[in-house]
Amino acid sequence: MTTTKRVARRAAALAAGVIAVAGVSLVNAQPAAALPNLTINLSGSGIVVGTEWANQNYGGAYLQYEANRNCTLMVTDSDFADHILPNGFDGLPYDWDNDISSFKNWANCLTNHFDADGLTGGQTGLLNDGNVPAGYNDRTESIRWT
């Protein structure tokens, strides 16, 4: 058998193996769990400070944040923060990381969305209600309210 034929057979066998592996992966793949509506207590409960939605224009599942007081109206402080959005790495069956498209503020708050955990990375700056700016749509990984 010539070297060319051996190379061709090995390439064909490798391709068949990859297809078989890919086929198994696709057959066993599980659909992502739908995002549930959640309420998170930042510092106690009772006062809604912010609501984040999975879709633009306040549509789809929502993530609501509660605290024990209103924001202070001082834009230089940080009243509340969610440093790591609920995600599958916490053992949860759903992942809110990079799924926020619109938001509303309550209790005198403004929101700053960050594209990395721990209030780091790029940020939208303090915003009032609306759709997340185009460059940050579905990129929020942590949030700060002031």
PDB file of N, CA and C in Angstrom, residues 13-75:
ATOM      1  N   ALA A  13     -10.560   7.356   8.561  1.00  0.00           N
ATOM      2  CA  ALA A  13     -10.866   6.751   9.862  1.00  0.00           C
ATOM      3  C   ALA A  13     -10.988   7.824  10.937  1.00  0.00           C
ATOM      4  N   LEU A  14     -10.097   8.784  10.914  1.00  0.00           N
ATOM      5  CA  LEU A  14     -10.155   9.879  11.878  1.00  0.00           C
ATOM      6  C   LEU A  14     -11.438  10.670  11.709  1.00  0.00           C
ATOM      7  N   ALA A  15     -11.790  10.985  10.468  1.00  0.00           N
ATOM      8  CA  ALA A  15     -13.019  11.735  10.215  1.00  0.00           C
ATOM      9  C   ALA A  15     -14.232  10.957  10.695  1.00  0.00           C
ATOM     10  N   ALA A  16     -14.265   9.657  10.472  1.00  0.00           N
ATOM     11  CA  ALA A  16     -15.384   8.831  10.923  1.00  0.00           C
ATOM     12  C   ALA A  16     -15.465   8.835  12.448  1.00  0.00           C
ATOM     13  N   GLY A  17     -14.316   8.764  13.109  1.00  0.00           N
ATOM     14  CA  GLY A  17     -14.297   8.808  14.568  1.00  0.00           C
ATOM     15  C   GLY A  17     -14.807  10.123  15.100  1.00  0.00           C
ATOM     16  N   VAL A  18     -14.433  11.212  14.476  1.00  0.00           N
ATOM     17  CA  VAL A  18     -14.890  12.524  14.909  1.00  0.00           C
ATOM     18  C   VAL A  18     -16.382  12.648  14.715  1.00  0.00           C
ATOM     19  N   ILE A  19     -16.868  12.166  13.591  1.00  0.00           N
ATOM     20  CA  ILE A  19     -18.306  12.228  13.344  1.00  0.00           C
ATOM     21  C   ILE A  19     -19.051  11.389  14.373  1.00  0.00           C
ATOM     22  N   ALA A  20     -18.523  10.207  14.694  1.00  0.00           N
ATOM     23  CA  ALA A  20     -19.180   9.355  15.685  1.00  0.00           C
ATOM     24  C   ALA A  20     -19.202  10.037  17.044  1.00  0.00           C
ATOM     25  N   VAL A  21     -18.085  10.635  17.435  1.00  0.00           N
ATOM     26  CA  VAL A  21     -18.038  11.339  18.724  1.00  0.00           C
ATOM     27  C   VAL A  21     -19.004  12.505  18.712  1.00  0.00           C
ATOM     28  N   ALA A  22     -18.994  13.273  17.611  1.00  0.00           N
ATOM     29  CA  ALA A  22     -19.909  14.404  17.520  1.00  0.00           C
ATOM     30  C   ALA A  22     -21.348  13.919  17.564  1.00  0.00           C
ATOM     31  N   GLY A  23     -21.629  12.792  16.906  1.00  0.00           N
ATOM     32  CA  GLY A  23     -22.983  12.252  16.923  1.00  0.00           C
ATOM     33  C   GLY A  23     -23.426  11.867  18.318  1.00  0.00           C
ATOM     34  N   VAL A  24     -22.542  11.246  19.071  1.00  0.00           N
ATOM     35  CA  VAL A  24     -22.873  10.873  20.446  1.00  0.00           C
ATOM     36  C   VAL A  24     -23.104  12.120  21.277  1.00  0.00           C
ATOM     37  N   SER A  25     -22.259  13.116  21.101  1.00  0.00           N
ATOM     38  CA  SER A  25     -22.402  14.351  21.859  1.00  0.00           C
ATOM     39  C   SER A  25     -23.741  15.006  21.575  1.00  0.00           C
ATOM     40  N   LEU A  26     -24.107  15.034  20.316  1.00  0.00           N
ATOM     41  CA  LEU A  26     -25.356  15.694  19.963  1.00  0.00           C
ATOM     42  C   LEU A  26     -26.562  14.915  20.472  1.00  0.00           C
ATOM     43  N   VAL A  27     -26.482  13.604  20.422  1.00  0.00           N
ATOM     44  CA  VAL A  27     -27.589  12.786  20.892  1.00  0.00           C
ATOM     45  C   VAL A  27     -27.769  12.945  22.395  1.00  0.00           C
ATOM     46  N   ASN A  28     -26.656  13.024  23.131  1.00  0.00           N
ATOM     47  CA  ASN A  28     -26.728  13.112  24.585  1.00  0.00           C
ATOM     48  C   ASN A  28     -26.837  14.537  25.109  1.00  0.00           C
ATOM     49  N   ALA A  29     -26.782  15.538  24.236  1.00  0.00           N
ATOM     50  CA  ALA A  29     -26.821  16.929  24.682  1.00  0.00           C
ATOM     51  C   ALA A  29     -28.166  17.222  25.339  1.00  0.00           C
ATOM     52  N   GLN A  30     -28.137  17.936  26.440  1.00  0.00           N
ATOM     53  CA  GLN A  30     -29.350  18.325  27.135  1.00  0.00           C
ATOM     54  C   GLN A  30     -29.664  19.789  26.807  1.00  0.00           C
ATOM     55  N   PRO A  31     -30.929  20.120  26.601  1.00  0.00           N
ATOM     56  CA  PRO A  31     -31.260  21.516  26.346  1.00  0.00           C
ATOM     57  C   PRO A  31     -30.999  22.347  27.595  1.00  0.00           C
ATOM     58  N   ALA A  32     -30.636  23.600  27.389  1.00  0.00           N
ATOM     59  CA  ALA A  32     -30.402  24.494  28.523  1.00  0.00           C
ATOM     60  C   ALA A  32     -31.708  24.686  29.285  1.00  0.00           C
ATOM     61  N   ALA A  33     -31.611  24.717  30.597  1.00  0.00           N
ATOM     62  CA  ALA A  33     -32.804  24.931  31.415  1.00  0.00           C
ATOM     63  C   ALA A  33     -33.315  26.345  31.176  1.00  0.00           C
ATOM     64  N   ALA A  34     -34.611  26.473  31.107  1.00  0.00           N
ATOM     65  CA  ALA A  34     -35.208  27.794  30.925  1.00  0.00           C
ATOM     66  C   ALA A  34     -34.901  28.647  32.145  1.00  0.00           C
ATOM     67  N   LEU A  35     -34.693  29.917  31.914  1.00  0.00           N
ATOM     68  CA  LEU A  35     -34.428  30.818  33.021  1.00  0.00           C
ATOM     69  C   LEU A  35     -35.692  30.982  33.857  1.00  0.00           C
ATOM     70  N   PRO A  36     -35.596  30.804  35.154  1.00  0.00           N
ATOM     71  CA  PRO A  36     -36.762  30.989  36.022  1.00  0.00           C
ATOM     72  C   PRO A  36     -36.848  32.435  36.494  1.00  0.00           C
ATOM     73  N   ASN A  37     -38.009  32.844  36.936  1.00  0.00           N
ATOM     74  CA  ASN A  37     -38.142  34.120  37.631  1.00  0.00           C
ATOM     75  C   ASN A  37     -37.562  33.915  39.024  1.00  0.00           C
ATOM     76  N   LEU A  38     -36.664  34.807  39.437  1.00  0.00           N
ATOM     77  CA  LEU A  38     -36.013  34.688  40.744  1.00  0.00           C
ATOM     78  C   LEU A  38     -36.094  36.005  41.500  1.00  0.00           C
ATOM     79  N   THR A  39     -36.114  35.911  42.816  1.00  0.00           N
ATOM     80  CA  THR A  39     -35.965  37.076  43.681  1.00  0.00           C
ATOM     81  C   THR A  39     -34.744  36.842  44.552  1.00  0.00           C
ATOM     82  N   ILE A  40     -33.837  37.817  44.561  1.00  0.00           N
ATOM     83  CA  ILE A  40     -32.609  37.724  45.346  1.00  0.00           C
ATOM     84  C   ILE A  40     -32.625  38.817  46.400  1.00  0.00           C
ATOM     85  N   ASN A  41     -32.335  38.435  47.637  1.00  0.00           N
ATOM     86  CA  ASN A  41     -32.254  39.403  48.731  1.00  0.00           C
ATOM     87  C   ASN A  41     -30.813  39.869  48.876  1.00  0.00           C
ATOM     88  N   LEU A  42     -30.599  41.157  48.656  1.00  0.00           N
ATOM     89  CA  LEU A  42     -29.253  41.723  48.745  1.00  0.00           C
ATOM     90  C   LEU A  42     -28.872  42.049  50.184  1.00  0.00           C
ATOM     91  N   SER A  43     -29.795  42.614  50.930  1.00  0.00           N
ATOM     92  CA  SER A  43     -29.548  42.947  52.343  1.00  0.00           C
ATOM     93  C   SER A  43     -30.899  42.995  53.043  1.00  0.00           C
ATOM     94  N   GLY A  44     -31.447  41.850  53.259  1.00  0.00           N
ATOM     95  CA  GLY A  44     -32.807  41.800  53.782  1.00  0.00           C
ATOM     96  C   GLY A  44     -33.787  41.790  52.624  1.00  0.00           C
ATOM     97  N   SER A  45     -35.055  42.022  52.932  1.00  0.00           N
ATOM     98  CA  SER A  45     -36.054  41.992  51.872  1.00  0.00           C
ATOM     99  C   SER A  45     -37.142  43.004  52.145  1.00  0.00           C
ATOM    100  N   GLY A  46     -38.032  43.124  51.182  1.00  0.00           N
ATOM    101  CA  GLY A  46     -39.170  44.007  51.353  1.00  0.00           C
ATOM    102  C   GLY A  46     -39.220  45.160  50.374  1.00  0.00           C
ATOM    103  N   ILE A  47     -38.056  45.667  49.939  1.00  0.00           N
ATOM    104  CA  ILE A  47     -38.029  46.799  49.006  1.00  0.00           C
ATOM    105  C   ILE A  47     -37.331  46.347  47.728  1.00  0.00           C
ATOM    106  N   VAL A  48     -38.060  46.403  46.619  1.00  0.00           N
ATOM    107  CA  VAL A  48     -37.467  46.047  45.329  1.00  0.00           C
ATOM    108  C   VAL A  48     -36.578  47.198  44.879  1.00  0.00           C
ATOM    109  N   VAL A  49     -35.306  46.901  44.593  1.00  0.00           N
ATOM    110  CA  VAL A  49     -34.381  47.943  44.120  1.00  0.00           C
ATOM    111  C   VAL A  49     -34.100  47.828  42.630  1.00  0.00           C
ATOM    112  N   GLY A  50     -34.279  46.641  42.065  1.00  0.00           N
ATOM    113  CA  GLY A  50     -34.039  46.482  40.632  1.00  0.00           C
ATOM    114  C   GLY A  50     -34.642  45.206  40.092  1.00  0.00           C
ATOM    115  N   THR A  51     -35.025  45.252  38.825  1.00  0.00           N
ATOM    116  CA  THR A  51     -35.518  44.066  38.125  1.00  0.00           C
ATOM    117  C   THR A  51     -34.785  43.991  36.795  1.00  0.00           C
ATOM    118  N   GLU A  52     -34.261  42.812  36.479  1.00  0.00           N
ATOM    119  CA  GLU A  52     -33.522  42.560  35.236  1.00  0.00           C
ATOM    120  C   GLU A  52     -34.310  41.530  34.432  1.00  0.00           C
ATOM    121  N   TRP A  53     -34.434  41.750  33.123  1.00  0.00           N
ATOM    122  CA  TRP A  53     -35.172  40.825  32.268  1.00  0.00           C
ATOM    123  C   TRP A  53     -34.260  40.175  31.246  1.00  0.00           C
ATOM    124  N   ALA A  54     -34.629  38.967  30.844  1.00  0.00           N
ATOM    125  CA  ALA A  54     -33.859  38.214  29.856  1.00  0.00           C
ATOM    126  C   ALA A  54     -34.008  38.794  28.451  1.00  0.00           C
ATOM    127  N   ASN A  55     -35.120  39.458  28.168  1.00  0.00           N
ATOM    128  CA  ASN A  55     -35.361  40.007  26.828  1.00  0.00           C
ATOM    129  C   ASN A  55     -35.463  41.521  26.875  1.00  0.00           C
ATOM    130  N   GLN A  56     -35.314  42.132  25.730  1.00  0.00           N
ATOM    131  CA  GLN A  56     -35.468  43.587  25.645  1.00  0.00           C
ATOM    132  C   GLN A  56     -36.916  43.970  25.935  1.00  0.00           C
ATOM    133  N   ASN A  57     -37.097  45.226  26.279  1.00  0.00           N
ATOM    134  CA  ASN A  57     -38.419  45.799  26.551  1.00  0.00           C
ATOM    135  C   ASN A  57     -39.164  45.044  27.653  1.00  0.00           C
ATOM    136  N   TYR A  58     -38.422  44.613  28.679  1.00  0.00           N
ATOM    137  CA  TYR A  58     -38.972  44.009  29.890  1.00  0.00           C
ATOM    138  C   TYR A  58     -39.725  42.709  29.600  1.00  0.00           C
ATOM    139  N   GLY A  59     -39.161  41.885  28.741  1.00  0.00           N
ATOM    140  CA  GLY A  59     -39.811  40.632  28.380  1.00  0.00           C
ATOM    141  C   GLY A  59     -39.052  39.416  28.881  1.00  0.00           C
ATOM    142  N   GLY A  60     -39.746  38.300  28.924  1.00  0.00           N
ATOM    143  CA  GLY A  60     -39.135  37.031  29.314  1.00  0.00           C
ATOM    144  C   GLY A  60     -39.007  36.903  30.820  1.00  0.00           C
ATOM    145  N   ALA A  61     -38.161  35.988  31.234  1.00  0.00           N
ATOM    146  CA  ALA A  61     -37.940  35.743  32.657  1.00  0.00           C
ATOM    147  C   ALA A  61     -37.305  36.968  33.311  1.00  0.00           C
ATOM    148  N   TYR A  62     -37.516  37.109  34.610  1.00  0.00           N
ATOM    149  CA  TYR A  62     -36.926  38.245  35.318  1.00  0.00           C
ATOM    150  C   TYR A  62     -36.162  37.797  36.553  1.00  0.00           C
ATOM    151  N   LEU A  63     -35.230  38.649  36.927  1.00  0.00           N
ATOM    152  CA  LEU A  63     -34.404  38.484  38.114  1.00  0.00           C
ATOM    153  C   LEU A  63     -34.651  39.737  38.946  1.00  0.00           C
ATOM    154  N   GLN A  64     -35.337  39.587  40.075  1.00  0.00           N
ATOM    155  CA  GLN A  64     -35.709  40.733  40.907  1.00  0.00           C
ATOM    156  C   GLN A  64     -34.819  40.789  42.138  1.00  0.00           C
ATOM    157  N   TYR A  65     -34.365  41.986  42.474  1.00  0.00           N
ATOM    158  CA  TYR A  65     -33.492  42.190  43.634  1.00  0.00           C
ATOM    159  C   TYR A  65     -34.221  42.989  44.701  1.00  0.00           C
ATOM    160  N   GLU A  66     -34.143  42.502  45.935  1.00  0.00           N
ATOM    161  CA  GLU A  66     -34.750  43.190  47.072  1.00  0.00           C
ATOM    162  C   GLU A  66     -33.687  43.547  48.103  1.00  0.00           C
ATOM    163  N   ALA A  67     -33.979  44.599  48.858  1.00  0.00           N
ATOM    164  CA  ALA A  67     -33.091  45.040  49.932  1.00  0.00           C
ATOM    165  C   ALA A  67     -33.952  45.528  51.092  1.00  0.00           C
ATOM    166  N   ASN A  68     -33.306  46.005  52.122  1.00  0.00           N
ATOM    167  CA  ASN A  68     -34.036  46.466  53.301  1.00  0.00           C
ATOM    168  C   ASN A  68     -34.206  47.987  53.341  1.00  0.00           C
ATOM    169  N   ARG A  69     -33.767  48.669  52.277  1.00  0.00           N
ATOM    170  CA  ARG A  69     -33.890  50.140  52.239  1.00  0.00           C
ATOM    171  C   ARG A  69     -33.770  50.629  50.802  1.00  0.00           C
ATOM    172  N   ASN A  70     -34.072  51.894  50.595  1.00  0.00           N
ATOM    173  CA  ASN A  70     -33.907  52.537  49.293  1.00  0.00           C
ATOM    174  C   ASN A  70     -32.441  52.861  49.045  1.00  0.00           C
ATOM    175  N   CYS A  71     -32.105  53.166  47.808  1.00  0.00           N
ATOM    176  CA  CYS A  71     -30.774  53.696  47.495  1.00  0.00           C
ATOM    177  C   CYS A  71     -30.672  55.116  48.030  1.00  0.00           C
ATOM    178  N   THR A  72     -29.454  55.604  48.202  1.00  0.00           N
ATOM    179  CA  THR A  72     -29.230  56.878  48.894  1.00  0.00           C
ATOM    180  C   THR A  72     -29.309  58.119  48.023  1.00  0.00           C
ATOM    181  N   LEU A  73     -29.393  58.003  46.735  1.00  0.00           N
ATOM    182  CA  LEU A  73     -29.383  59.123  45.789  1.00  0.00           C
ATOM    183  C   LEU A  73     -27.998  59.737  45.614  1.00  0.00           C
ATOM    184  N   MET A  74     -26.966  59.163  46.213  1.00  0.00           N
ATOM    185  CA  MET A  74     -25.593  59.625  46.005  1.00  0.00           C
ATOM    186  C   MET A  74     -24.959  58.712  44.958  1.00  0.00           C
ATOM    187  N   VAL A  75     -24.571  59.273  43.809  1.00  0.00           N
ATOM    188  CA  VAL A  75     -24.035  58.436  42.737  1.00  0.00           C
ATOM    189  C   VAL A  75     -22.589  58.024  42.984  1.00  0.00           C
TER     190      VAL A  75
END
